[in-house]
XYZ file of C-alpha atoms in Angstrom:
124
model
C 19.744 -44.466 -0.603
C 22.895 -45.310 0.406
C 25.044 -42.407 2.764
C 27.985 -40.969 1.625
C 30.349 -42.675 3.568
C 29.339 -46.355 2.914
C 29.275 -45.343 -0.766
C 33.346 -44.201 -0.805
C 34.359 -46.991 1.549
C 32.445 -49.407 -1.269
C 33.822 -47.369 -4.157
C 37.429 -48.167 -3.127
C 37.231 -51.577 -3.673
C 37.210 -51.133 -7.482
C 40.480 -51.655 -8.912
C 39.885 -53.621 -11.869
C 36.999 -54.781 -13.433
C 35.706 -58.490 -14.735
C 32.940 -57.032 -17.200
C 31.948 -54.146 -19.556
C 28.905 -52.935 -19.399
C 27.570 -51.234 -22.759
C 25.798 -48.287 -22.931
C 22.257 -48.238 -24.588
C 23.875 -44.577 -27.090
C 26.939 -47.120 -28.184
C 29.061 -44.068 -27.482
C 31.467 -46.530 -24.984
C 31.195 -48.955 -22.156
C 32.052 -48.974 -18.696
C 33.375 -51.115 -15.884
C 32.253 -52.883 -12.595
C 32.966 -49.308 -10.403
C 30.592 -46.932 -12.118
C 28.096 -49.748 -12.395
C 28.250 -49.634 -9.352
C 28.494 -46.237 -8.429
C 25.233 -45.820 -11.504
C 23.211 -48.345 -9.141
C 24.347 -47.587 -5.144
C 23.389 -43.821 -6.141
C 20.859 -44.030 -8.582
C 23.086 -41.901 -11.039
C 22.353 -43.432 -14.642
C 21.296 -40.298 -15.075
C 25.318 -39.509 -15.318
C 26.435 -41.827 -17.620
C 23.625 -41.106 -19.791
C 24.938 -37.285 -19.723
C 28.424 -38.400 -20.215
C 27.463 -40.108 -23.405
C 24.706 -37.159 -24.639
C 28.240 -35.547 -24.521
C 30.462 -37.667 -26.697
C 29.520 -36.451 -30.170
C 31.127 -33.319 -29.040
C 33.711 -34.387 -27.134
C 34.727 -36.693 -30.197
C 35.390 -34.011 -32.292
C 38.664 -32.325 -29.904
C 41.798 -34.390 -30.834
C 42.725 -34.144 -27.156
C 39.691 -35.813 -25.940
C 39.291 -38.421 -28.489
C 41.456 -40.920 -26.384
C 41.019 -39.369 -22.600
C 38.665 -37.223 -21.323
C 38.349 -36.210 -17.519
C 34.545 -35.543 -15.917
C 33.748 -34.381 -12.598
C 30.525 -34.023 -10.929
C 30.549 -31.170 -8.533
C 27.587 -31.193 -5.931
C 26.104 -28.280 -4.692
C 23.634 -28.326 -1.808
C 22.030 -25.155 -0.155
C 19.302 -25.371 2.560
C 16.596 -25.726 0.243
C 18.163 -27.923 -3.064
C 20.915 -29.462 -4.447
C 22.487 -28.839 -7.910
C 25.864 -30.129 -9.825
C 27.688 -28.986 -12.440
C 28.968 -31.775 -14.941
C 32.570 -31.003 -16.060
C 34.389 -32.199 -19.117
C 38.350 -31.420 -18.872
C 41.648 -32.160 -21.093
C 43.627 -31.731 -18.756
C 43.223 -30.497 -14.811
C 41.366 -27.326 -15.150
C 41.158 -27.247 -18.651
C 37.270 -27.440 -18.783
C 36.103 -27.440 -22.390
C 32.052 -28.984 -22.039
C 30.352 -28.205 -19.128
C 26.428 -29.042 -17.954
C 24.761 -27.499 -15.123
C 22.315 -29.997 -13.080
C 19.802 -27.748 -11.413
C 18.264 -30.432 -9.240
C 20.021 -34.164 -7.990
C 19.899 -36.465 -4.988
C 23.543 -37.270 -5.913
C 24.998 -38.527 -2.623
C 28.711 -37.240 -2.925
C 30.027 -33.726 -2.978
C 32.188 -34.791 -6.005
C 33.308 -37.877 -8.150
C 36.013 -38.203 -10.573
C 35.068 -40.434 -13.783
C 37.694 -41.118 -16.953
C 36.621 -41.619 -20.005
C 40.101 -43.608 -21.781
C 40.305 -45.545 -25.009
C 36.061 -45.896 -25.260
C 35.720 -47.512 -21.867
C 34.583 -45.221 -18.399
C 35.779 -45.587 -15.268
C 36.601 -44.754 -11.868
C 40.166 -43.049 -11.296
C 41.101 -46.334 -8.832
C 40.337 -48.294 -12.236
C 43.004 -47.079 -14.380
């Protein structure tokens, strides 16, 4: 797996994107960066539970157009958890999802979700 650091120097490279990348739930698409990000870290497993999230999301008029979602990592001696974080607004969480066991190479990553397509903050 890649390390951490090779990961954020790669990760600020994306500042656009040339293609969309559909998720399998139809629930939005994404861009070149969290493809990337999805395949460097293994972490399909977080866009899947980005869109498991939509239906709910959806339904709060301030998150139908932009929604904010951070992945907090957690690592002790023996594991490593994350908590998945849905916000309005800074610190305004309204979903949240507790991971209790990932291999999630960053401490944290900041995804937003804007007008049906995800992406990395350096993307917007």
């Amino acid at each position: 797996m890649i390390t951490q650091a090779e990961l954020l120097t790669n990760l600020e490279q994306y500042t656009c994107t040339e293609q969309y990348y559909k998720h399998w739930l139809n629930r939005f698409v994404y861009t070149d960066g969290v493809q990337y990000l999805a395949e460097a870290a293994n972490a399909y497993w977080l866009i899947d539970a980005i869109a498991s999230h939509q239906p709910q999301a959806v339904k709060d008029p301030m998150l139908k157009d932009f929604q904010i979602w951070k992945l907090t990592v957690t690592e002790t001696d023996t594991s490593k958890t994350a908590d998945l974080v849905c916000e309005r607004d800074t610190d305004d969480a309204v979903i949240t999802q507790h991971i209790d066991c990932t291999d999630f190479p960053l401490s944290e990553i900041k995804l937003y979700l804007e007008g049906g397509v995800l992406m990395l903050p350096s993307e917007r």
